[in-house]
Structure formats: C-alpha cells, structure tokens
Short mmCIF file of C-alpha atoms in Angstrom, two decimals:
data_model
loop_
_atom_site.label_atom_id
_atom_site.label_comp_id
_atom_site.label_asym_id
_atom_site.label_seq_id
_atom_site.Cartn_x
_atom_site.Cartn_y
_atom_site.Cartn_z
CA UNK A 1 19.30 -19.30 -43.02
CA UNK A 2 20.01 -17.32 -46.46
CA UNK A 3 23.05 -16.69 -47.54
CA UNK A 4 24.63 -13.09 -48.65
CA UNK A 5 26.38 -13.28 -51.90
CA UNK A 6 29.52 -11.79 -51.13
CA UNK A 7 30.81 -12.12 -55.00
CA UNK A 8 33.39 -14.75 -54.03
CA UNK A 9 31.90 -18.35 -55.10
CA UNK A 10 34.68 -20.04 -52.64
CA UNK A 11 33.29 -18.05 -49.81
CA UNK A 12 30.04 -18.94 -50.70
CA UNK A 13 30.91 -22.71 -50.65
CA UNK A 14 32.90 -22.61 -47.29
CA UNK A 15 29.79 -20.82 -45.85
CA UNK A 16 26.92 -23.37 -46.92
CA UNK A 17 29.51 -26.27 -46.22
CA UNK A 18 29.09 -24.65 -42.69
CA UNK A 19 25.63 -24.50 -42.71
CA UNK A 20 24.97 -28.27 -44.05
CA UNK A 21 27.20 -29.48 -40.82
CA UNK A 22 24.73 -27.30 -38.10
CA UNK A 23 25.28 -24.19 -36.10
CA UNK A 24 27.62 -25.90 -33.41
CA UNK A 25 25.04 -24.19 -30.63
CA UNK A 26 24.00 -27.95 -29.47
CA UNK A 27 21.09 -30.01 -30.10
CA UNK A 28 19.16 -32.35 -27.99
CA UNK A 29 19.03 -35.56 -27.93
CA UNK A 30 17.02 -38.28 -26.54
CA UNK A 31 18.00 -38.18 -23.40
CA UNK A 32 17.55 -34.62 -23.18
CA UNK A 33 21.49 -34.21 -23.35
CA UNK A 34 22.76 -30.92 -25.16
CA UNK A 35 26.16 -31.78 -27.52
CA UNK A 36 28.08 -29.56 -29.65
CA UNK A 37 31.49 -30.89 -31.44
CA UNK A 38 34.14 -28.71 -32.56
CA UNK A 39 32.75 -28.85 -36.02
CA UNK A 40 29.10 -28.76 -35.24
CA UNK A 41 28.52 -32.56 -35.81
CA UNK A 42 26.59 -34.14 -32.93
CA UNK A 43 25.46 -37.83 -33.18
CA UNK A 44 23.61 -40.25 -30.63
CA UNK A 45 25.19 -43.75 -29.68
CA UNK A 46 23.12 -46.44 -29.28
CA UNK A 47 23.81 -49.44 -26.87
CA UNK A 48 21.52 -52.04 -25.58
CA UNK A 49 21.25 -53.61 -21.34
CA UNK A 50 20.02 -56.52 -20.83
CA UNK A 51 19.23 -56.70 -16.72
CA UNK A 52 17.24 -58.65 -14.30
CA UNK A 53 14.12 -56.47 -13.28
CA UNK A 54 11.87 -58.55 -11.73
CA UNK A 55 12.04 -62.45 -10.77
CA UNK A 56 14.54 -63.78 -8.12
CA UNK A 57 17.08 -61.76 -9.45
CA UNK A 58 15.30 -58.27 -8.90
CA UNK A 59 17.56 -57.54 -6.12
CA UNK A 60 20.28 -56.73 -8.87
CA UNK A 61 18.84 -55.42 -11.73
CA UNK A 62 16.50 -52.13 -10.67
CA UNK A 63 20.02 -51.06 -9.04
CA UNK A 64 21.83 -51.71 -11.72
CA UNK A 65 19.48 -50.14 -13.83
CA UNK A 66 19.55 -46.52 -11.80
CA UNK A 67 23.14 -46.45 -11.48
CA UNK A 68 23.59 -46.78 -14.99
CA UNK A 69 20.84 -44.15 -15.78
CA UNK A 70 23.01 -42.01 -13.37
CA UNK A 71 25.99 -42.65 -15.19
CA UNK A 72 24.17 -41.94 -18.81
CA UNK A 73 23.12 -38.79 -17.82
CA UNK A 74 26.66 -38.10 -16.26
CA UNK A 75 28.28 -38.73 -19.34
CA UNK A 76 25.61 -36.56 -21.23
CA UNK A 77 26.46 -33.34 -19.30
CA UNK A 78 29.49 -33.17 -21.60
CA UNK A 79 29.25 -35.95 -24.12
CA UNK A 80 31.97 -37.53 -25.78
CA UNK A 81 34.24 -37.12 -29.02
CA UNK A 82 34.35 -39.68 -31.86
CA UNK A 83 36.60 -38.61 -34.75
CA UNK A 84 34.63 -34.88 -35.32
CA UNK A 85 31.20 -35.55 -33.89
CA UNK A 86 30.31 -34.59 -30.41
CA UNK A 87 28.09 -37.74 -28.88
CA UNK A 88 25.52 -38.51 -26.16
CA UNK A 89 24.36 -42.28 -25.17
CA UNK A 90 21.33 -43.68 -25.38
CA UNK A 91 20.47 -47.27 -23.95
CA UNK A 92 17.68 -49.19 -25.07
CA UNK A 93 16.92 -51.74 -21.84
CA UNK A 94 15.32 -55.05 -21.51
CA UNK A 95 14.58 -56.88 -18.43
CA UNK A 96 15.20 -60.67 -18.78
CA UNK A 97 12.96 -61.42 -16.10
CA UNK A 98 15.58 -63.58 -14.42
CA UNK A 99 15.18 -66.02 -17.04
CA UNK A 100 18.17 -65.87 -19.74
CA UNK A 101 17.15 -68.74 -20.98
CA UNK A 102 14.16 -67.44 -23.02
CA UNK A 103 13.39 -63.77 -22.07
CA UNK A 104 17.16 -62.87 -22.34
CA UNK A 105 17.92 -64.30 -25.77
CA UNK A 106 14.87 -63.13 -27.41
CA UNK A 107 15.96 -59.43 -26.16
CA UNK A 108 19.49 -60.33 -27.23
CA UNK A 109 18.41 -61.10 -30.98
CA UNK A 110 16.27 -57.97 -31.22
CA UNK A 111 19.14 -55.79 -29.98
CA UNK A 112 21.82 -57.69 -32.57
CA UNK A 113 19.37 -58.58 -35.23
CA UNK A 114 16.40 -56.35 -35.36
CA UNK A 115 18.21 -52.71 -33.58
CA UNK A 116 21.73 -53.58 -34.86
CA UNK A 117 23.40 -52.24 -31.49
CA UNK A 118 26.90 -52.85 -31.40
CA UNK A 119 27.41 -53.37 -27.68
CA UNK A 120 25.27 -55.09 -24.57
CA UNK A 121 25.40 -54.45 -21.41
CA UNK A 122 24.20 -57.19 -18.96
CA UNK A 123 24.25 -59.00 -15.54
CA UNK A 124 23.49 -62.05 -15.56
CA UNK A 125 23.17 -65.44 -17.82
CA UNK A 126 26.79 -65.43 -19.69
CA UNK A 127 26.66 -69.44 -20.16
CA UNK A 128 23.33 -68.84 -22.11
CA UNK A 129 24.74 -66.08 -24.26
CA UNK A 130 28.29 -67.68 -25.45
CA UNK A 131 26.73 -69.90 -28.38
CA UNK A 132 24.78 -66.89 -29.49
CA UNK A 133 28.11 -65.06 -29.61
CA UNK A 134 28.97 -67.41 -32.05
CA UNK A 135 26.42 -66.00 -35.05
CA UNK A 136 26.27 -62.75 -33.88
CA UNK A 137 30.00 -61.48 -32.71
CA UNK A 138 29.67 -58.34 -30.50
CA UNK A 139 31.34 -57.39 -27.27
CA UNK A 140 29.13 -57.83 -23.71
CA UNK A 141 29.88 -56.06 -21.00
CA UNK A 142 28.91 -58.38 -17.71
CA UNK A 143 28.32 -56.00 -15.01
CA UNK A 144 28.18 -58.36 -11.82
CA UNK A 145 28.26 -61.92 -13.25
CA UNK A 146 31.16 -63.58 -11.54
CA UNK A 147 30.42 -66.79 -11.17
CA UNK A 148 33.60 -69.37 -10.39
CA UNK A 149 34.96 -70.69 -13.11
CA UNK A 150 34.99 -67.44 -14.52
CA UNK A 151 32.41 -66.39 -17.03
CA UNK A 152 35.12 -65.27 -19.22
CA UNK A 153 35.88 -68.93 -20.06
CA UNK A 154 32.57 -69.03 -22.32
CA UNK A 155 33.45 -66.96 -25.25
CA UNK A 156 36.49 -63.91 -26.03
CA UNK A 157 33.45 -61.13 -26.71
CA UNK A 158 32.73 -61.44 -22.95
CA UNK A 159 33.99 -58.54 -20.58
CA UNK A 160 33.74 -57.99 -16.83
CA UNK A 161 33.72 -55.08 -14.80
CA UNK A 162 34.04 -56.51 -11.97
CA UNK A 163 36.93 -58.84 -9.83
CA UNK A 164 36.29 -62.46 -10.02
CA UNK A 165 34.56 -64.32 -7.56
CA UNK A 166 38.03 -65.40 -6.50
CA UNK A 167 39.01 -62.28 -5.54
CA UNK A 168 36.63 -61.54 -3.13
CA UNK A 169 35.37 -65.10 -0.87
CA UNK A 170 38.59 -65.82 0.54
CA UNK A 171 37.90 -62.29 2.36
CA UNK A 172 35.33 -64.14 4.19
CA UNK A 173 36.92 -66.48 5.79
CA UNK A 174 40.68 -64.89 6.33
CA UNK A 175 38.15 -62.40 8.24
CA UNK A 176 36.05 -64.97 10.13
CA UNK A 177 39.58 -66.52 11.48
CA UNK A 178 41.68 -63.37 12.55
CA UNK A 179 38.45 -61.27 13.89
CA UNK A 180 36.00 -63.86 14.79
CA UNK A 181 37.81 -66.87 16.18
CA UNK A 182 36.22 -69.29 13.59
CA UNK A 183 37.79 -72.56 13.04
CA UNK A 184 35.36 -74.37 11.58
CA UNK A 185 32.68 -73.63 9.03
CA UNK A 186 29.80 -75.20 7.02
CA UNK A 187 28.18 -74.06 3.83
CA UNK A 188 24.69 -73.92 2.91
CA UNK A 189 24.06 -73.58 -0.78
CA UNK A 190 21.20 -73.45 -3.36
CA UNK A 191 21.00 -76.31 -5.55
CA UNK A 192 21.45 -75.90 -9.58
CA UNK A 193 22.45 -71.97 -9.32
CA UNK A 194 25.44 -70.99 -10.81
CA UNK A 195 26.60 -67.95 -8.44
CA UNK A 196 25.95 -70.55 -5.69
CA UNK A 197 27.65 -73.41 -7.11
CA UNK A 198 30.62 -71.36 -7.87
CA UNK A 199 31.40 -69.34 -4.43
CA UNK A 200 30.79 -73.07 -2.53
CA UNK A 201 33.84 -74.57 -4.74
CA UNK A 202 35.53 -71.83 -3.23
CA UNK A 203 34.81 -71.62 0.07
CA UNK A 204 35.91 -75.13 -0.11
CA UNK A 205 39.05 -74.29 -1.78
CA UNK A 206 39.89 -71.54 1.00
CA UNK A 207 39.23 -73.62 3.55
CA UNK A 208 42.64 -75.47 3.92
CA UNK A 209 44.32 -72.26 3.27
CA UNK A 210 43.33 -70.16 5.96
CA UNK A 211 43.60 -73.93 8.68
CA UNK A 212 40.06 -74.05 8.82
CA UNK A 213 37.85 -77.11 9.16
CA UNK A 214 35.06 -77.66 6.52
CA UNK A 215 31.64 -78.76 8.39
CA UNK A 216 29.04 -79.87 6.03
CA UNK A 217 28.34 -79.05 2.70
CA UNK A 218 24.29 -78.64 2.74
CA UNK A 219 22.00 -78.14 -0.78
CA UNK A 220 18.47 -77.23 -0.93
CA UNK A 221 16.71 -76.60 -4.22
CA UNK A 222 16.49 -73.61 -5.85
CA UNK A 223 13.13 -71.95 -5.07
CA UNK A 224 12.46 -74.07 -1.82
CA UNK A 225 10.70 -71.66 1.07
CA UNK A 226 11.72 -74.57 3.50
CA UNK A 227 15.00 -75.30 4.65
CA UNK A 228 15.12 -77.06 7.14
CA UNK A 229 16.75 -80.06 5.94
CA UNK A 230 19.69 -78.27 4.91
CA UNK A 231 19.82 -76.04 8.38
CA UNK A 232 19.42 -79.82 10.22
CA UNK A 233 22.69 -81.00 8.10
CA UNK A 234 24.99 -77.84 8.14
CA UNK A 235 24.71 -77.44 12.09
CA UNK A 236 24.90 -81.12 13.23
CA UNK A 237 28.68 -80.79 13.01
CA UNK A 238 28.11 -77.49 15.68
CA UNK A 239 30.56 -74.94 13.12
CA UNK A 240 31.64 -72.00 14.73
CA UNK A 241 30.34 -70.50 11.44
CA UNK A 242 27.88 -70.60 8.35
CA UNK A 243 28.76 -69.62 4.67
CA UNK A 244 25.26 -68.88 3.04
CA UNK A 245 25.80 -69.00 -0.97
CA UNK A 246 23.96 -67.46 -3.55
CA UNK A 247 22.46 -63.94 -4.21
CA UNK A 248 20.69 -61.22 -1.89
CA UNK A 249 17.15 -62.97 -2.65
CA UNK A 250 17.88 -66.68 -2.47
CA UNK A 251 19.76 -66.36 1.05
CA UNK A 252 18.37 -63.90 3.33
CA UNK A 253 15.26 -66.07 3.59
CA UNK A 254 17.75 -69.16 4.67
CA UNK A 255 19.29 -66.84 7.10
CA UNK A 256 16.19 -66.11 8.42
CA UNK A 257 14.81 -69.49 9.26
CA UNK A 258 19.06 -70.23 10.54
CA UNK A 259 18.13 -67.59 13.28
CA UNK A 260 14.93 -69.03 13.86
CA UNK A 261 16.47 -72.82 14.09
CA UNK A 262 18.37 -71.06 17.08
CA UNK A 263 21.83 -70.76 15.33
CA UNK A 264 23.12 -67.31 16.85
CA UNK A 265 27.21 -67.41 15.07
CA UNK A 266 28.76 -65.40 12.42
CA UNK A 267 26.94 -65.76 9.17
CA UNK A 268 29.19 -65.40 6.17
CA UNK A 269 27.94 -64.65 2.41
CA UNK A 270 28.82 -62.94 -0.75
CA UNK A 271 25.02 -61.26 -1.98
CA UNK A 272 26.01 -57.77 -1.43
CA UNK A 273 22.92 -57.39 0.88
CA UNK A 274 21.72 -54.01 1.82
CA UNK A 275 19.77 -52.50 4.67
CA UNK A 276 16.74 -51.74 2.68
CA UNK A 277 16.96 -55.37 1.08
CA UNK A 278 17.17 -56.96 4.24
CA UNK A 279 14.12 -55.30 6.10
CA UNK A 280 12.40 -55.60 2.65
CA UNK A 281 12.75 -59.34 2.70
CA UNK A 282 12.91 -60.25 6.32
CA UNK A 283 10.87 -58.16 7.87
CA UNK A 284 9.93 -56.20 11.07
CA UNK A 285 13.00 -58.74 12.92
CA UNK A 286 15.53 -57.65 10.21
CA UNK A 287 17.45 -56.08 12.54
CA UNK A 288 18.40 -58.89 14.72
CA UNK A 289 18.64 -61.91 12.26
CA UNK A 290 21.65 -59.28 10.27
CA UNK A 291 23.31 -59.31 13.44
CA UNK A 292 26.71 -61.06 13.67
CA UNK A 293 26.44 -61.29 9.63
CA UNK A 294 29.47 -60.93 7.58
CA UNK A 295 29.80 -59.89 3.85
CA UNK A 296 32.33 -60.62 1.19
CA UNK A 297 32.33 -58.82 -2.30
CA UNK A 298 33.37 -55.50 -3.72
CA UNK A 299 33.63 -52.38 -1.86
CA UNK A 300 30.49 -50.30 -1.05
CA UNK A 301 29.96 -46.48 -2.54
CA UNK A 302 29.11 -45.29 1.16
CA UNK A 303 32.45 -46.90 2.69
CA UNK A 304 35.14 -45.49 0.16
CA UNK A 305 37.50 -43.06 0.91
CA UNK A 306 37.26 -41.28 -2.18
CA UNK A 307 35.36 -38.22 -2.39
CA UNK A 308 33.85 -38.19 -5.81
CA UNK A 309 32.75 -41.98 -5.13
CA UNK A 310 31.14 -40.69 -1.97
CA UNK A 311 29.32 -37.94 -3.62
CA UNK A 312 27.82 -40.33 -5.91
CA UNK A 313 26.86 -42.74 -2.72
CA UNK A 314 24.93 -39.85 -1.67
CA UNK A 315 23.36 -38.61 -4.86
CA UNK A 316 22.16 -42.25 -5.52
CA UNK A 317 20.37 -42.54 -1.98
CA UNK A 318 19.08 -39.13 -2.20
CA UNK A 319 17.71 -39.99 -5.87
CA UNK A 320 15.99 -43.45 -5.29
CA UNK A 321 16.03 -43.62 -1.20
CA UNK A 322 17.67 -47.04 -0.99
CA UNK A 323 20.94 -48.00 0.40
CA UNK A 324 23.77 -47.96 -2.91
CA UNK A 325 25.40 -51.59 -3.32
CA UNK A 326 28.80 -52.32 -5.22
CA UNK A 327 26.87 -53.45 -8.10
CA UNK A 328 25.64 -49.67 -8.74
CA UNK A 329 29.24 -48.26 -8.56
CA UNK A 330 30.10 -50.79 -11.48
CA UNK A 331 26.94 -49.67 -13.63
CA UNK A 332 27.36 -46.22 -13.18
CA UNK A 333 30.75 -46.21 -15.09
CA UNK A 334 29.60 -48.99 -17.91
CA UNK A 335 28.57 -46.01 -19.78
CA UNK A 336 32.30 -44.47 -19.86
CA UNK A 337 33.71 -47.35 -20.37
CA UNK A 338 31.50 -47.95 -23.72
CA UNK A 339 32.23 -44.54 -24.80
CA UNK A 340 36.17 -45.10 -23.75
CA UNK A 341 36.16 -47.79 -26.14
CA UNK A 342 33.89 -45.90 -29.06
CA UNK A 343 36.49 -43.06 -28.94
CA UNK A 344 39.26 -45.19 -28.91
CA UNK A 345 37.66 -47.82 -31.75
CA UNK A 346 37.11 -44.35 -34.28
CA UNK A 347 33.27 -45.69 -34.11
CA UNK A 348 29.99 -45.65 -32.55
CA UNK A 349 28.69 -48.40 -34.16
CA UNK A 350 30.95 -50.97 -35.30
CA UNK A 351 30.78 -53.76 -33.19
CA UNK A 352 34.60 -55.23 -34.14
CA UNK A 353 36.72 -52.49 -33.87
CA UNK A 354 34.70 -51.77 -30.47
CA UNK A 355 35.89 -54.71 -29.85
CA UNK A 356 39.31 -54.80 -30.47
CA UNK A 357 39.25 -51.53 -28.55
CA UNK A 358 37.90 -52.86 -25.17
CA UNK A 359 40.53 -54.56 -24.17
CA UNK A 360 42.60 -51.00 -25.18
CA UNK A 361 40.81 -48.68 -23.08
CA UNK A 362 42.44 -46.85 -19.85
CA UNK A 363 40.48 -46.49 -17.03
CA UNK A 364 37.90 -44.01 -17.64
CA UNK A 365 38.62 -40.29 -16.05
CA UNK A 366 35.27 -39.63 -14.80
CA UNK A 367 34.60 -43.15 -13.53
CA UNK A 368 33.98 -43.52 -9.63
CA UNK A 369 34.71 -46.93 -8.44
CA UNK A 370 38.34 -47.11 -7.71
CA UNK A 371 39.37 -49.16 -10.53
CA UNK A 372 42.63 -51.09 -10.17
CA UNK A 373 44.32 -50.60 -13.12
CA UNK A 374 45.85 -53.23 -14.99
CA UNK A 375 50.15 -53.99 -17.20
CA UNK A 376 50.61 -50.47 -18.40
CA UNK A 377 47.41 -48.65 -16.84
CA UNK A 378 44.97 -50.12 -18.84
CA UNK A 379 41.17 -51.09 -17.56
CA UNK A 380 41.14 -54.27 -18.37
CA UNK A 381 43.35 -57.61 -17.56
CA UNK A 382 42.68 -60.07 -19.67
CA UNK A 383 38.99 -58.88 -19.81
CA UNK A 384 38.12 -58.57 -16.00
CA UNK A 385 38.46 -55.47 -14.29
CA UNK A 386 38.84 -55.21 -10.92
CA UNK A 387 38.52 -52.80 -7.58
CA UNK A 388 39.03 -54.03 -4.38
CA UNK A 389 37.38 -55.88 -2.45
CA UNK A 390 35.67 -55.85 1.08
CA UNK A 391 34.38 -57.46 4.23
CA UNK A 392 31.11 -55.72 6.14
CA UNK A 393 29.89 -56.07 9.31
CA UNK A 394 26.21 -55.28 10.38
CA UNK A 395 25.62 -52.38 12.67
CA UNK A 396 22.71 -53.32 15.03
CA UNK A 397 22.83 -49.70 16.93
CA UNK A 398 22.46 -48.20 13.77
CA UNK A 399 20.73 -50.89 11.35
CA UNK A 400 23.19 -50.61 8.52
CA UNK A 401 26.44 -52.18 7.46
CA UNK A 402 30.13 -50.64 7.71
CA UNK A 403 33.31 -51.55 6.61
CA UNK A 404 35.16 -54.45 8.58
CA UNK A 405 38.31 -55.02 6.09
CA UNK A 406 39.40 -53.84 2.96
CA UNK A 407 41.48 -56.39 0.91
CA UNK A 408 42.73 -57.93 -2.42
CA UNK A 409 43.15 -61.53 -3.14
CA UNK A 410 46.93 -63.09 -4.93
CA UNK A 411 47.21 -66.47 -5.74
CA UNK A 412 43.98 -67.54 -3.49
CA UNK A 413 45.68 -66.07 -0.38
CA UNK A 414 44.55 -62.48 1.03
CA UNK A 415 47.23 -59.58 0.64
CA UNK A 416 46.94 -56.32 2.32
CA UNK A 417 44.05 -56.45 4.25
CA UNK A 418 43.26 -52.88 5.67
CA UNK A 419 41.28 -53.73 9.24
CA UNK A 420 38.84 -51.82 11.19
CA UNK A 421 39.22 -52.54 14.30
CA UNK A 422 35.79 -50.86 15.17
CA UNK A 423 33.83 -50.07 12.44
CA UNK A 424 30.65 -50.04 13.43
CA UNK A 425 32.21 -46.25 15.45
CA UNK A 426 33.23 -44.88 11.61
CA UNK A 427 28.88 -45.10 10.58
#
C-alpha cells in the first residue's frame, strides 16, 4: 500500500515501520488458524509427535492422534502470545509403527536433525529414546508411557503427562477387595513388554498391602494367539480373581480365550479398554466376555464431573464415532502445555530454554483433564503430571463402561476413594 507524504519524514518512518510488521487483520496459517498479535506479528510454531499408528500399539496412537488434532485446532481459535508475535501450532506427525526401535528413531533424527523442531511429543518407547537424548538435548513430552520404574528414570529431557503407573494399579485391587470380595488373585502377563512387566511388579507389590493372596504369576510371549498354557497355570490355584497386564491389544484376546477356558470372575487390567475396542477385537460375544471386567488407569472424559471435560467427551465421539479413552484427554491438552512453556521460555524454537521452562509452567487455563496441580500450583512434579485416577466397571445392559471408584494413590496405599455404589444406574 503507498504511502501519502505528509511532509513529516518521522511520520513517514513510523508509518512504513507499520507497514513492514503487517496490517494486524490476521493471516492464515497452516492449519487454517487466523492470528493477529498486538503489533501485527504472527508466527507459526513448529513441534513434532511421534505416535503409534498402526502395529500392536494402534489401539493408542489414532486416539492420541485426534485428540491432539482437537486440541491444535483448540488452541488455534485464539493462538498464543510469545514476546510480540501472536502464534498458531503446527505438528508435523510420524507413526512409529509400534516399533521405536527403528521406525521411531529414524523419525526422531529427522525431527531433531533434518526439521530442527524443538519439542516431541510421543507415547511410547522412552528406554529407546534416552541415549539419543544424549546428542541431541530437547524436551519429550510422553503422553501415556508409564511404565513401572518410571520412564522418567531414563534421561532429565523426559516429561509425563500423565500419573505413574503407581498411581493408578493399586486401584485395582483396593477395589476388587472392598466391592468384590476378592482375596486372592493371579496375574497373567505378556512376556518381554515393558507396560506389562511393569504393572505385574506392582500388582505384586500391592498384594500384601491390601491382605491379599498372590496366585500364580503366568507369562506368555509377546505376540502368542494361544494362551492356554498361561490360562492352565494362573487358574490351577482357583483365584477369586485375574489381573490381565499389558495394553488394550495384547489382553483382550487373553481375556477372551479366559472366558472361553470357563473362568467366569472379576477380570482386573490397566489397558484403558473401550467399548468400540472391545467389540472391535472380540467380536460379536464382546458383550459377555467384558462382563464382570474391572479397569484401573486414569479417569475417562465421559465419567468426569466437569463440564468443559464433558463437552469435549462429546465433541470427540461426535467427531470420530468411537468411545473417548483417558489417553485422548491427555493429548488434547499437550498442545497447551507446549505453548505454556513457549510463552513462558520467551521462544518458539529454542529447545533449552523450553526446557528449563517445562518444569515452570502452571497448569494450562484452557486444558480439560482435571490436572492435579503440583508445590505452588505448578503442572508438573518433578516432571510427571498427574489427574486422578479411576476404577470402571462394564455395563452389560448398556454395553459400555461407567465409573466404579474414583481415587488417588499415597505412599502405595489408596487415599480418598470416591465409590459408586451403583454405577452402572449413573450411564
């Protein structure tokens, strides 16, 4: 646009000075978002997500990955401030294939090496991304991975937004005692995989504390379709009831030959199974192999008392028409809490001061999942944050799941568990 001479060169300068910065109208970006900062300056951020798509995994990372598109566009609407520039997000994603091992690291190099991104998002393989850590310092943002011991262990750049694995198995079986009359229990676990592995130690560890007896301990290997051996082993000592452990996947086709074996007791695990995964994977008999199943981990979208969290339980099933699990509450707000930390760090993309930031930030205002904040409000304690955590029940009436207890976990013991005394009634 040309500018009038109005005989004053100062006027002239202030005026073109204006012009250079934009018209502070908006722009679009990428991902269609319209910005406008108070001086005109708009900018896009660029972060990278690493998830698992497809391969036995694929139960967590297509959620993961709509939530967090949710979320992106969310925080779009109104973008965010960084020193004068008005910002929107974009996120360049990657699915590992399940396989961290090769297919993860080569995306992680291209996103640090080749795309220069100063922050990953991811869900799964944090043992397999520590040494890389090492050459190429930025901070990760784990999104489910809380295997026992703790991820967090592996290397300082690692960050999870979600409660320990600790904080959420000892649910199972404070539940199974006071509700279900359990007094005995045996585990069946998959062989070699580290979520599995790690909720085993502690169902074995909560054992003694709630008085229970421990069964059997039974292993089949990873991948098997045939478990018999490992069905044989856990009920020979006749529990009152089975702990499955792994992911969604890997169990519900155990469950499915337990019910077959003629087992008919509570079934405990800590996948974070949904309706549509469970008639998805077992079938036109879904309905009664989920019944009597119990399940420890966070709290569900659809269950939660707050209102905005509910809204977004509804927008996401209306959206993708499937059943929201606790894993998409978490990746809807990963977005606001990377731009939390960019605003607070004075930069969109320096990795370091991001970094420093993190640990910083205060739980995000437009964030959904009920954080628990942490000493002095902040999101993180020592890089985990939490929300609370949760039993369900299945609903055979209604084919769904509903809240049995709400709870949080102190020193390996449950405090403050919030029963429902009927909860299939509240669906």
């Amino acid at each position: 646009m040309a500018l009038r001479r109005v005989g004053v060169l100062a006027t002239a300068a202030v005026l073109l000075a204006t012009a250079a910065c934009g018209s502070g109208s908006g722009s679009k970006t990428s991902n269609g978002g319209s910005t406008g900062g108070a001086a005109g300056k708009t900018g896009v951020a660029k972060i990278g997500a690493i998830l698992s798509e497809s391969g036995v995994y694929s139960t967590l990372g297509p959620p993961e990955k709509k939530a967090i598109t949710m979320g992106v566009e969310a925080l779009n609407k109104a973008g965010f401030t960084v020193g004068d520039t008005k910002y929107t997000m974009d996120v360049t994603y990657t699915d590992d294939k399940s396989d961290a091992a090769t297919t993860g690291v080569a995306a992680f190099r291209q996103m640090t090496q080749s795309d220069k991104l100063p922050v990953i998002g991811f869900g799964l393989g944090s043992s397999t991304y520590a040494p890389l850590l090492k050459r190429s310092p930025i901070p990760m943002i784990n999104i489910l991975d809380s295997t026992f011991p703790s991820i967090l262990k592996y290397d300082p750049h690692l960050f999870l937004t979600r409660g320990d694995s600790p904080t959420y198995v000892p649910g199972c079986l404070d539940y199974a005692k006071q509700k279900l009359s359990v007094k005995s229990v045996s585990v069946i676990t998959a062989k070699g995989e580290p979520y599995a592995a790690g909720l085993t130690e502690l169902v074995k560890k909560s054992i003694p504390t709630e008085g229970l007896t421990l069964g059997s301990v039974a292993e089949y290997p990873l991948g098997a379709t045939d478990y018999g051996n490992a069905i044989s082993q856990a009920t020979a000592s006749k529990p009152d009831a089975i702990y499955l452990s792994s992911v969604t996947a890997v169990i519900l086709p155990v469950l499915k030959q337990l019910r077959q074996s003629g087992f008919a007791g509570p079934v405990l695990h800590s996948s974070g199974v949904n309706p549509n995964q469970a008639q998805a994977i077992l079938g036109a008999q879904y309905n009664t192999i989920m019944k009597d199943n119990y399940d420890c981990a966070g709290t569900l979208p659809t269950t939660s008392d707050n209102a905005t969290t509910k809204q977004f339980a509804k927008d996401y099933q209306a959206r993708w028409n499937e059943y929201p699990q606790d894993l998409t509450m978490w990746a809807y707000d990963f977005p606001f809490v990377v731009a939390e930390a960019m605003t607070k760090a004075g930069s969109v993309t320096d990795a370091e001061k991001i970094f420093k930031a993190l640990p910083e930030i205060s739980v995000p205002k437009a964030s959904i999942s009920g954080w628990v904040p942490g000493e002095g409000g902040k999101f993180f304690t020592e890089r985990d944050a939490r929300t609370p955590s949760e039993v369900t029940t299945w609903c055979a009436d209604k084919k769904t799941i509903a809240s049995a207890m709400v709870f949080d976990v102190k020193d390996g013991a449950v405090v403050n568990p919030k029963i429902r005394d009927k909860p299939c009634a509240a669906v």
